Amino acid sequence: MESILDNRPLLQREIEQVAEVAGHLWQKGWAERNGGNIVINITDHIDTAIMRMHAISKPIEIGTTLAHLKGCYFYCKGTNRRMRDLARKPMENGSVIRITEDCAHYEIVADSVVKPTSELPSHLSVHDYLTAKGSPYKASLHTHPIELVAMTHHRPFLEKDVLTHLLWSMIPETKAFCPRGLGIVPYLLPSSLALAQETIDTIEEDYDVVMWEKHGVFAVDADLMSAFDQVDVLNKAAQIYMSARNMGFEPEGMADEQMQEMTQAFHLPK
Ligand code: 13P
Ligand code: ZN
């Protein structure tokens, strides 16, 4: 079967990275059933032949109007598709979409009619914001990391930056590799426009990673592997915290002076 990836090595490499990360998500135990989703802005890889391609679906409403995404292209995980299947067959468990002229609809372009993830409003709203500010970020990831989600069931951890400081203090690399910390989005219905709006509002506060309370993580970065890495270091810190609690003590955490030393040595933002 013909694929949009044929004779397009850069686009192919991009989708290979999506497949690799999908495999990691499954192996981590973060991707039960169809859990989690991935959206990549691939507009930079689009040539005139793709621009001339006829849509293979009717225009479908996004649910919101995203003025900065006119004519942009995205690879999206399909709704109800499994990460473990996507890892083997990314173009059968996801599709390439194009945002239409009115910025309120998308149409599926390739390879087959796989309806994008139900969390598309959140992903596209965040890409609209990133595009508007000229960000180099192209990847957004939503996943269900066990320990991080468990921590959002504890009300005191939901206060602004409480989890950020706790997790940063568990192991020095956390702040080095997730320097903006972890924003908190209060519980909202999965796939809702309200969740999309709250996600964008929290990302705008200058976070790359936000927790969806009692649900999962939403992360953005230049590429998908980097977004995955941020979630992975945060969840490692959560596991260290829980291991200490399981051994029967509250972990001491790095001292404030040690955190400050790290911030200066690695030229970190806050
Ligand atoms: P989709 O299968 O629609 O991507 O949904 C998975 C999910 O995690 C919803 O939050
Ligand atoms: Zn989810």
PDB file of C-alpha atoms and ligand atoms in Angstrom:
ATOM      1  CA  MET A   1       0.000   0.000   0.000  1.00  0.00           C
ATOM      2  CA  GLU A   2       1.208   3.495  -0.846  1.00  0.00           C
ATOM      3  CA  SER A   3       2.127   5.750   2.035  1.00  0.00           C
ATOM      4  CA  ILE A   4       2.711   9.476   2.435  1.00  0.00           C
ATOM      5  CA  LEU A   5       6.048   8.426   3.981  1.00  0.00           C
ATOM      6  CA  ASP A   6       7.307   6.876   0.699  1.00  0.00           C
ATOM      7  CA  ASN A   7      10.358   8.790  -0.612  1.00  0.00           C
ATOM      8  CA  ARG A   8      10.117  11.309   2.245  1.00  0.00           C
ATOM      9  CA  PRO A   9      12.964  10.282   4.554  1.00  0.00           C
ATOM     10  CA  LEU A  10      12.645  13.243   6.951  1.00  0.00           C
ATOM     11  CA  LEU A  11       8.936  12.695   7.486  1.00  0.00           C
ATOM     12  CA  GLN A  12       9.576   8.970   7.797  1.00  0.00           C
ATOM     13  CA  ARG A  13      12.200   9.562  10.494  1.00  0.00           C
ATOM     14  CA  GLU A  14       9.716  11.746  12.382  1.00  0.00           C
ATOM     15  CA  ILE A  15       7.084   8.994  12.341  1.00  0.00           C
ATOM     16  CA  GLU A  16       9.690   6.364  13.310  1.00  0.00           C
ATOM     17  CA  GLN A  17      10.362   8.405  16.448  1.00  0.00           C
ATOM     18  CA  VAL A  18       6.621   8.465  17.190  1.00  0.00           C
ATOM     19  CA  ALA A  19       6.558   4.660  16.889  1.00  0.00           C
ATOM     20  CA  GLU A  20       9.610   4.312  19.151  1.00  0.00           C
ATOM     21  CA  VAL A  21       8.099   6.519  21.863  1.00  0.00           C
ATOM     22  CA  ALA A  22       4.753   4.694  21.620  1.00  0.00           C
ATOM     23  CA  GLY A  23       6.652   1.476  22.375  1.00  0.00           C
ATOM     24  CA  HIS A  24       8.313   3.089  25.400  1.00  0.00           C
ATOM     25  CA  LEU A  25       4.918   4.254  26.704  1.00  0.00           C
ATOM     26  CA  TRP A  26       3.541   0.728  26.480  1.00  0.00           C
ATOM     27  CA  GLN A  27       6.624  -0.811  28.105  1.00  0.00           C
ATOM     28  CA  LYS A  28       6.447   1.693  30.955  1.00  0.00           C
ATOM     29  CA  GLY A  29       2.899   0.586  31.711  1.00  0.00           C
ATOM     30  CA  TRP A  30       1.591   4.060  30.951  1.00  0.00           C
ATOM     31  CA  ALA A  31      -0.550   3.069  27.940  1.00  0.00           C
ATOM     32  CA  GLU A  32      -3.279   0.637  28.964  1.00  0.00           C
ATOM     33  CA  ARG A  33      -5.751  -0.094  26.168  1.00  0.00           C
ATOM     34  CA  ASN A  34      -5.974   3.110  24.062  1.00  0.00           C
ATOM     35  CA  GLY A  35      -4.572   5.303  26.871  1.00  0.00           C
ATOM     36  CA  GLY A  36      -2.622   8.381  25.841  1.00  0.00           C
ATOM     37  CA  ASN A  37      -2.184  10.250  22.579  1.00  0.00           C
ATOM     38  CA  ILE A  38       0.444  11.927  20.404  1.00  0.00           C
ATOM     39  CA  VAL A  39       0.184  14.868  18.001  1.00  0.00           C
ATOM     40  CA  ILE A  40       3.158  16.137  15.927  1.00  0.00           C
ATOM     41  CA  ASN A  41       3.245  19.330  13.863  1.00  0.00           C
ATOM     42  CA  ILE A  42       4.764  18.081  10.592  1.00  0.00           C
ATOM     43  CA  THR A  43       4.106  21.233   8.532  1.00  0.00           C
ATOM     44  CA  ASP A  44       7.862  21.723   7.960  1.00  0.00           C
ATOM     45  CA  HIS A  45       7.996  18.395   6.100  1.00  0.00           C
ATOM     46  CA  ILE A  46       5.120  19.139   3.729  1.00  0.00           C
ATOM     47  CA  ASP A  47       5.899  19.535   0.008  1.00  0.00           C
ATOM     48  CA  THR A  48       3.689  20.748  -2.838  1.00  0.00           C
ATOM     49  CA  ALA A  49       2.681  17.190  -3.772  1.00  0.00           C
ATOM     50  CA  ILE A  50       1.163  16.756  -0.287  1.00  0.00           C
ATOM     51  CA  MET A  51      -0.456  20.198  -0.453  1.00  0.00           C
ATOM     52  CA  ARG A  52      -2.203  19.097  -3.658  1.00  0.00           C
ATOM     53  CA  MET A  53      -3.424  15.832  -2.152  1.00  0.00           C
ATOM     54  CA  HIS A  54      -7.203  15.532  -1.955  1.00  0.00           C
ATOM     55  CA  ALA A  55      -8.654  14.957   1.469  1.00  0.00           C
ATOM     56  CA  ILE A  56      -9.897  11.431   2.155  1.00  0.00           C
ATOM     57  CA  SER A  57     -12.481  12.638   4.702  1.00  0.00           C
ATOM     58  CA  LYS A  58     -15.063  15.399   4.862  1.00  0.00           C
ATOM     59  CA  PRO A  59     -14.072  18.461   6.913  1.00  0.00           C
ATOM     60  CA  ILE A  60     -14.555  17.610  10.595  1.00  0.00           C
ATOM     61  CA  GLU A  61     -15.152  20.247  13.286  1.00  0.00           C
ATOM     62  CA  ILE A  62     -12.325  20.802  15.780  1.00  0.00           C
ATOM     63  CA  GLY A  63     -14.761  22.411  18.260  1.00  0.00           C
ATOM     64  CA  THR A  64     -12.747  25.604  18.464  1.00  0.00           C
ATOM     65  CA  THR A  65     -11.170  28.051  15.991  1.00  0.00           C
ATOM     66  CA  LEU A  66      -7.380  28.103  15.914  1.00  0.00           C
ATOM     67  CA  ALA A  67      -6.278  31.134  13.911  1.00  0.00           C
ATOM     68  CA  HIS A  68      -2.582  30.281  13.735  1.00  0.00           C
ATOM     69  CA  LEU A  69      -2.969  26.766  12.345  1.00  0.00           C
ATOM     70  CA  LYS A  70      -4.455  27.566   8.917  1.00  0.00           C
ATOM     71  CA  GLY A  71      -3.056  25.017   6.407  1.00  0.00           C
ATOM     72  CA  CYS A  72      -0.888  23.278   9.041  1.00  0.00           C
ATOM     73  CA  TYR A  73      -0.389  19.500   8.981  1.00  0.00           C
ATOM     74  CA  PHE A  74      -0.290  17.129  11.949  1.00  0.00           C
ATOM     75  CA  TYR A  75       0.304  13.453  12.530  1.00  0.00           C
ATOM     76  CA  CYS A  76      -2.228  12.292  15.157  1.00  0.00           C
ATOM     77  CA  LYS A  77      -2.710   9.045  17.011  1.00  0.00           C
ATOM     78  CA  GLY A  78      -6.136   7.593  16.137  1.00  0.00           C
ATOM     79  CA  THR A  79      -8.878   7.620  18.755  1.00  0.00           C
ATOM     80  CA  ASN A  80      -9.352   4.260  20.454  1.00  0.00           C
ATOM     81  CA  ARG A  81      -6.068   2.999  18.972  1.00  0.00           C
ATOM     82  CA  ARG A  82      -3.478   1.278  21.154  1.00  0.00           C
ATOM     83  CA  MET A  83       0.047   2.648  21.632  1.00  0.00           C
ATOM     84  CA  ARG A  84       1.382  -0.884  21.399  1.00  0.00           C
ATOM     85  CA  ASP A  85      -0.191  -1.229  17.942  1.00  0.00           C
ATOM     86  CA  LEU A  86       0.975   2.222  16.889  1.00  0.00           C
ATOM     87  CA  ALA A  87       4.540   1.228  17.826  1.00  0.00           C
ATOM     88  CA  ARG A  88       4.463  -1.398  15.067  1.00  0.00           C
ATOM     89  CA  LYS A  89       2.182   0.298  12.540  1.00  0.00           C
ATOM     90  CA  PRO A  90       2.079   4.073  13.023  1.00  0.00           C
ATOM     91  CA  MET A  91       0.270   4.841   9.766  1.00  0.00           C
ATOM     92  CA  GLU A  92      -2.467   2.283  10.439  1.00  0.00           C
ATOM     93  CA  ASN A  93      -3.108   3.600  13.958  1.00  0.00           C
ATOM     94  CA  GLY A  94      -2.786   7.287  13.214  1.00  0.00           C
ATOM     95  CA  SER A  95      -3.268   9.685  10.318  1.00  0.00           C
ATOM     96  CA  VAL A  96      -2.082  12.943   8.783  1.00  0.00           C
ATOM     97  CA  ILE A  97      -4.564  15.814   8.969  1.00  0.00           C
ATOM     98  CA  ARG A  98      -4.676  19.306   7.431  1.00  0.00           C
ATOM     99  CA  ILE A  99      -6.335  22.301   9.117  1.00  0.00           C
ATOM    100  CA  THR A 100      -8.794  23.926   6.706  1.00  0.00           C
ATOM    101  CA  GLU A 101      -8.937  27.562   5.601  1.00  0.00           C
ATOM    102  CA  ASP A 102     -11.549  28.496   8.244  1.00  0.00           C
ATOM    103  CA  CYS A 103      -9.240  27.222  11.053  1.00  0.00           C
ATOM    104  CA  ALA A 104     -12.243  25.471  12.633  1.00  0.00           C
ATOM    105  CA  HIS A 105     -12.122  22.110  10.804  1.00  0.00           C
ATOM    106  CA  TYR A 106      -9.599  19.509   9.783  1.00  0.00           C
ATOM    107  CA  GLU A 107      -9.583  16.943   6.997  1.00  0.00           C
ATOM    108  CA  ILE A 108      -7.738  13.630   6.884  1.00  0.00           C
ATOM    109  CA  VAL A 109      -5.155  13.507   4.102  1.00  0.00           C
ATOM    110  CA  ALA A 110      -3.262  10.189   4.534  1.00  0.00           C
ATOM    111  CA  ASP A 111      -2.698   7.245   4.710  1.00  0.00           C
ATOM    112  CA  SER A 112      -6.201   5.996   5.592  1.00  0.00           C
ATOM    113  CA  VAL A 113      -9.296   7.322   7.339  1.00  0.00           C
ATOM    114  CA  VAL A 114      -8.246   6.949  10.982  1.00  0.00           C
ATOM    115  CA  LYS A 115     -10.171   9.424  13.163  1.00  0.00           C
ATOM    116  CA  PRO A 116      -7.751  11.445  15.333  1.00  0.00           C
ATOM    117  CA  THR A 117      -7.561  11.201  19.116  1.00  0.00           C
ATOM    118  CA  SER A 118     -10.467  12.442  21.233  1.00  0.00           C
ATOM    119  CA  GLU A 119      -8.009  14.823  22.944  1.00  0.00           C
ATOM    120  CA  LEU A 120      -7.390  16.669  19.652  1.00  0.00           C
ATOM    121  CA  PRO A 121      -8.860  19.958  21.009  1.00  0.00           C
ATOM    122  CA  SER A 122      -6.228  20.056  23.779  1.00  0.00           C
ATOM    123  CA  HIS A 123      -3.356  19.136  21.467  1.00  0.00           C
ATOM    124  CA  LEU A 124      -4.319  21.564  18.693  1.00  0.00           C
ATOM    125  CA  SER A 125      -5.057  24.437  21.105  1.00  0.00           C
ATOM    126  CA  VAL A 126      -1.560  24.050  22.512  1.00  0.00           C
ATOM    127  CA  HIS A 127      -0.007  23.856  19.011  1.00  0.00           C
ATOM    128  CA  ASP A 128      -1.932  27.027  18.076  1.00  0.00           C
ATOM    129  CA  TYR A 129      -0.373  28.811  21.065  1.00  0.00           C
ATOM    130  CA  LEU A 130       3.122  27.447  20.292  1.00  0.00           C
ATOM    131  CA  THR A 131       2.862  28.479  16.627  1.00  0.00           C
ATOM    132  CA  ALA A 132       1.635  31.970  17.571  1.00  0.00           C
ATOM    133  CA  LYS A 133       4.648  32.559  19.790  1.00  0.00           C
ATOM    134  CA  GLY A 134       7.119  31.180  17.220  1.00  0.00           C
ATOM    135  CA  SER A 135       8.116  28.288  19.476  1.00  0.00           C
ATOM    136  CA  PRO A 136      10.356  25.550  18.010  1.00  0.00           C
ATOM    137  CA  TYR A 137       8.194  22.957  19.842  1.00  0.00           C
ATOM    138  CA  LYS A 138       6.551  20.482  17.438  1.00  0.00           C
ATOM    139  CA  ALA A 139       5.407  17.587  19.652  1.00  0.00           C
ATOM    140  CA  SER A 140       2.639  17.108  22.212  1.00  0.00           C
ATOM    141  CA  LEU A 141       2.165  13.996  24.299  1.00  0.00           C
ATOM    142  CA  HIS A 142      -0.565  12.857  26.677  1.00  0.00           C
ATOM    143  CA  THR A 143       0.059   9.718  28.738  1.00  0.00           C
ATOM    144  CA  HIS A 144      -0.996   7.992  31.988  1.00  0.00           C
ATOM    145  CA  PRO A 145       2.175   7.559  34.163  1.00  0.00           C
ATOM    146  CA  ILE A 146       1.156   5.560  37.210  1.00  0.00           C
ATOM    147  CA  GLU A 147       3.048   7.245  40.043  1.00  0.00           C
ATOM    148  CA  LEU A 148       2.489  10.829  38.864  1.00  0.00           C
ATOM    149  CA  VAL A 149      -1.248  10.218  38.463  1.00  0.00           C
ATOM    150  CA  ALA A 150      -1.366   8.619  41.939  1.00  0.00           C
ATOM    151  CA  MET A 151       0.183  11.755  43.440  1.00  0.00           C
ATOM    152  CA  THR A 152      -2.665  13.915  42.088  1.00  0.00           C
ATOM    153  CA  HIS A 153      -5.096  12.044  44.350  1.00  0.00           C
ATOM    154  CA  HIS A 154      -3.587  13.902  47.323  1.00  0.00           C
ATOM    155  CA  ARG A 155      -5.121  17.378  47.676  1.00  0.00           C
ATOM    156  CA  PRO A 156      -2.039  19.131  49.195  1.00  0.00           C
ATOM    157  CA  PHE A 157       0.036  18.131  46.134  1.00  0.00           C
ATOM    158  CA  LEU A 158      -2.343  20.090  43.880  1.00  0.00           C
ATOM    159  CA  GLU A 159      -1.358  23.493  45.278  1.00  0.00           C
ATOM    160  CA  LYS A 160       0.740  25.493  42.806  1.00  0.00           C
ATOM    161  CA  ASP A 161       4.317  24.174  42.491  1.00  0.00           C
ATOM    162  CA  VAL A 162       4.137  21.891  45.565  1.00  0.00           C
ATOM    163  CA  LEU A 163       4.729  18.817  43.370  1.00  0.00           C
ATOM    164  CA  THR A 164       7.305  20.671  41.275  1.00  0.00           C
ATOM    165  CA  HIS A 165       9.504  21.382  44.311  1.00  0.00           C
ATOM    166  CA  LEU A 166       8.957  17.969  45.873  1.00  0.00           C
ATOM    167  CA  LEU A 167       9.912  16.131  42.661  1.00  0.00           C
ATOM    168  CA  TRP A 168      12.852  18.438  41.853  1.00  0.00           C
ATOM    169  CA  SER A 169      14.280  17.720  45.303  1.00  0.00           C
ATOM    170  CA  MET A 170      14.214  13.914  44.907  1.00  0.00           C
ATOM    171  CA  ILE A 171      17.171  13.656  42.463  1.00  0.00           C
ATOM    172  CA  PRO A 172      19.187  16.511  40.908  1.00  0.00           C
ATOM    173  CA  GLU A 173      18.530  15.584  37.264  1.00  0.00           C
ATOM    174  CA  THR A 174      14.807  16.292  37.612  1.00  0.00           C
ATOM    175  CA  LYS A 175      15.265  20.057  37.676  1.00  0.00           C
ATOM    176  CA  ALA A 176      18.057  19.899  35.079  1.00  0.00           C
ATOM    177  CA  PHE A 177      15.867  18.051  32.575  1.00  0.00           C
ATOM    178  CA  CYS A 178      12.437  19.419  33.530  1.00  0.00           C
ATOM    179  CA  PRO A 179      13.455  22.989  34.371  1.00  0.00           C
ATOM    180  CA  ARG A 180       9.978  24.554  34.176  1.00  0.00           C
ATOM    181  CA  GLY A 181       8.422  22.079  36.582  1.00  0.00           C
ATOM    182  CA  LEU A 182       4.938  20.636  36.602  1.00  0.00           C
ATOM    183  CA  GLY A 183       1.744  22.659  36.194  1.00  0.00           C
ATOM    184  CA  ILE A 184      -1.578  21.431  37.612  1.00  0.00           C
ATOM    185  CA  VAL A 185      -4.849  21.291  35.682  1.00  0.00           C
ATOM    186  CA  PRO A 186      -7.838  20.520  37.954  1.00  0.00           C
ATOM    187  CA  TYR A 187      -9.947  17.480  37.044  1.00  0.00           C
ATOM    188  CA  LEU A 188     -12.040  18.067  33.922  1.00  0.00           C
ATOM    189  CA  LEU A 189     -13.869  15.698  31.596  1.00  0.00           C
ATOM    190  CA  PRO A 190     -11.441  13.880  29.243  1.00  0.00           C
ATOM    191  CA  SER A 191     -11.561  15.212  25.658  1.00  0.00           C
ATOM    192  CA  SER A 192     -13.599  18.290  26.669  1.00  0.00           C
ATOM    193  CA  LEU A 193     -13.039  21.820  25.389  1.00  0.00           C
ATOM    194  CA  ALA A 194     -12.864  22.919  29.036  1.00  0.00           C
ATOM    195  CA  LEU A 195      -9.864  20.626  29.508  1.00  0.00           C
ATOM    196  CA  ALA A 196      -8.270  22.068  26.350  1.00  0.00           C
ATOM    197  CA  GLN A 197      -8.771  25.629  27.647  1.00  0.00           C
ATOM    198  CA  GLU A 198      -7.389  24.894  31.104  1.00  0.00           C
ATOM    199  CA  THR A 199      -4.407  23.071  29.544  1.00  0.00           C
ATOM    200  CA  ILE A 200      -3.542  26.023  27.341  1.00  0.00           C
ATOM    201  CA  ASP A 201      -3.942  28.461  30.261  1.00  0.00           C
ATOM    202  CA  THR A 202      -1.500  26.376  32.344  1.00  0.00           C
ATOM    203  CA  ILE A 203       1.046  25.882  29.514  1.00  0.00           C
ATOM    204  CA  GLU A 204       0.946  29.690  29.067  1.00  0.00           C
ATOM    205  CA  GLU A 205       2.173  30.060  32.643  1.00  0.00           C
ATOM    206  CA  ASP A 206       5.444  28.691  31.184  1.00  0.00           C
ATOM    207  CA  TYR A 207       5.233  24.976  31.889  1.00  0.00           C
ATOM    208  CA  ASP A 208       6.274  22.280  29.385  1.00  0.00           C
ATOM    209  CA  VAL A 209       4.547  19.572  31.411  1.00  0.00           C
ATOM    210  CA  VAL A 210       1.146  19.736  33.111  1.00  0.00           C
ATOM    211  CA  MET A 211      -0.750  17.174  35.200  1.00  0.00           C
ATOM    212  CA  TRP A 212      -4.351  16.495  34.371  1.00  0.00           C
ATOM    213  CA  GLU A 213      -5.609  15.763  37.902  1.00  0.00           C
ATOM    214  CA  LYS A 214      -6.518  12.065  38.427  1.00  0.00           C
ATOM    215  CA  HIS A 215      -5.994  11.388  34.701  1.00  0.00           C
ATOM    216  CA  GLY A 216      -2.518  11.876  33.210  1.00  0.00           C
ATOM    217  CA  VAL A 217       0.226  14.151  31.950  1.00  0.00           C
ATOM    218  CA  PHE A 218       0.301  16.511  28.979  1.00  0.00           C
ATOM    219  CA  ALA A 219       3.785  17.509  27.780  1.00  0.00           C
ATOM    220  CA  VAL A 220       5.264  19.541  24.917  1.00  0.00           C
ATOM    221  CA  ASP A 221       8.790  19.825  23.542  1.00  0.00           C
ATOM    222  CA  ALA A 222      10.800  20.297  20.341  1.00  0.00           C
ATOM    223  CA  ASP A 223      10.345  16.627  19.456  1.00  0.00           C
ATOM    224  CA  LEU A 224       8.455  13.700  20.900  1.00  0.00           C
ATOM    225  CA  MET A 225      11.468  11.977  22.471  1.00  0.00           C
ATOM    226  CA  SER A 226      12.254  15.146  24.440  1.00  0.00           C
ATOM    227  CA  ALA A 227       8.634  15.458  25.635  1.00  0.00           C
ATOM    228  CA  PHE A 228       8.771  11.804  26.720  1.00  0.00           C
ATOM    229  CA  ASP A 229      12.089  12.410  28.528  1.00  0.00           C
ATOM    230  CA  GLN A 230      10.567  15.210  30.608  1.00  0.00           C
ATOM    231  CA  VAL A 231       7.707  12.979  31.739  1.00  0.00           C
ATOM    232  CA  ASP A 232      10.112  10.090  32.352  1.00  0.00           C
ATOM    233  CA  VAL A 233      12.389  12.098  34.691  1.00  0.00           C
ATOM    234  CA  LEU A 234       9.381  13.461  36.600  1.00  0.00           C
ATOM    235  CA  ASN A 235       7.898  10.011  37.026  1.00  0.00           C
ATOM    236  CA  LYS A 236      11.282   8.641  38.164  1.00  0.00           C
ATOM    237  CA  ALA A 237      11.321  11.308  40.880  1.00  0.00           C
ATOM    238  CA  ALA A 238       7.768  10.300  41.856  1.00  0.00           C
ATOM    239  CA  GLN A 239       8.922   6.663  42.119  1.00  0.00           C
ATOM    240  CA  ILE A 240      11.828   7.655  44.379  1.00  0.00           C
ATOM    241  CA  TYR A 241       9.417   9.561  46.632  1.00  0.00           C
ATOM    242  CA  MET A 242       7.075   6.579  46.809  1.00  0.00           C
ATOM    243  CA  SER A 243       9.946   4.102  47.435  1.00  0.00           C
ATOM    244  CA  ALA A 244      11.053   6.168  50.405  1.00  0.00           C
ATOM    245  CA  ARG A 245       7.476   6.321  51.741  1.00  0.00           C
ATOM    246  CA  ASN A 246       7.173   2.558  51.241  1.00  0.00           C
ATOM    247  CA  MET A 247      10.315   2.081  53.352  1.00  0.00           C
ATOM    248  CA  GLY A 248       8.477   3.947  56.080  1.00  0.00           C
ATOM    249  CA  PHE A 249      10.034   7.410  56.063  1.00  0.00           C
ATOM    250  CA  GLU A 250       9.408  10.822  54.514  1.00  0.00           C
ATOM    251  CA  PRO A 251      12.356  11.480  52.141  1.00  0.00           C
ATOM    252  CA  GLU A 252      14.583  14.359  53.213  1.00  0.00           C
ATOM    253  CA  GLY A 253      14.831  15.907  49.723  1.00  0.00           C
ATOM    254  CA  MET A 254      17.698  18.068  48.519  1.00  0.00           C
ATOM    255  CA  ALA A 255      18.320  21.179  50.630  1.00  0.00           C
ATOM    256  CA  ASP A 256      17.377  24.633  49.258  1.00  0.00           C
ATOM    257  CA  GLU A 257      21.076  25.528  48.924  1.00  0.00           C
ATOM    258  CA  GLN A 258      21.688  22.373  46.908  1.00  0.00           C
ATOM    259  CA  MET A 259      18.763  23.258  44.622  1.00  0.00           C
ATOM    260  CA  GLN A 260      20.127  26.798  44.182  1.00  0.00           C
ATOM    261  CA  GLU A 261      23.569  25.445  43.385  1.00  0.00           C
ATOM    262  CA  MET A 262      22.013  23.211  40.685  1.00  0.00           C
ATOM    263  CA  THR A 263      19.991  26.106  39.244  1.00  0.00           C
ATOM    264  CA  GLN A 264      23.107  28.269  38.885  1.00  0.00           C
ATOM    265  CA  ALA A 265      25.444  25.517  37.658  1.00  0.00           C
ATOM    266  CA  PHE A 266      23.006  24.418  34.935  1.00  0.00           C
ATOM    267  CA  HIS A 267      21.730  27.977  34.130  1.00  0.00           C
ATOM    268  CA  LEU A 268      18.135  26.917  34.794  1.00  0.00           C
ATOM    269  CA  PRO A 269      15.254  29.423  34.505  1.00  0.00           C
ATOM    270  CA  LYS A 270      13.739  29.561  37.995  1.00  0.00           C
TER     271      LYS A 270
HETATM  272  P1  13P B   1      -7.931   8.420  22.522  1.00  0.00           P
HETATM  273  O1  13P B   1      -7.934   6.948  22.277  1.00  0.00           O
HETATM  274  O2  13P B   1      -9.111   9.127  21.924  1.00  0.00           O
HETATM  275  O3  13P B   1      -6.598   9.032  22.054  1.00  0.00           O
HETATM  276  O4  13P B   1      -8.048   8.678  24.095  1.00  0.00           O
HETATM  277  C1  13P B   1      -7.116   8.179  25.012  1.00  0.00           C
HETATM  278  C2  13P B   1      -7.001   9.014  26.228  1.00  0.00           C
HETATM  279  O5  13P B   1      -6.056   8.852  26.982  1.00  0.00           O
HETATM  280  C3  13P B   1      -8.026  10.047  26.510  1.00  0.00           C
HETATM  281  O6  13P B   1      -7.611  10.900  27.512  1.00  0.00           O
HETATM  282 ZN    ZN B   2      -6.015  10.054  28.848  1.00  0.00          ZN
END
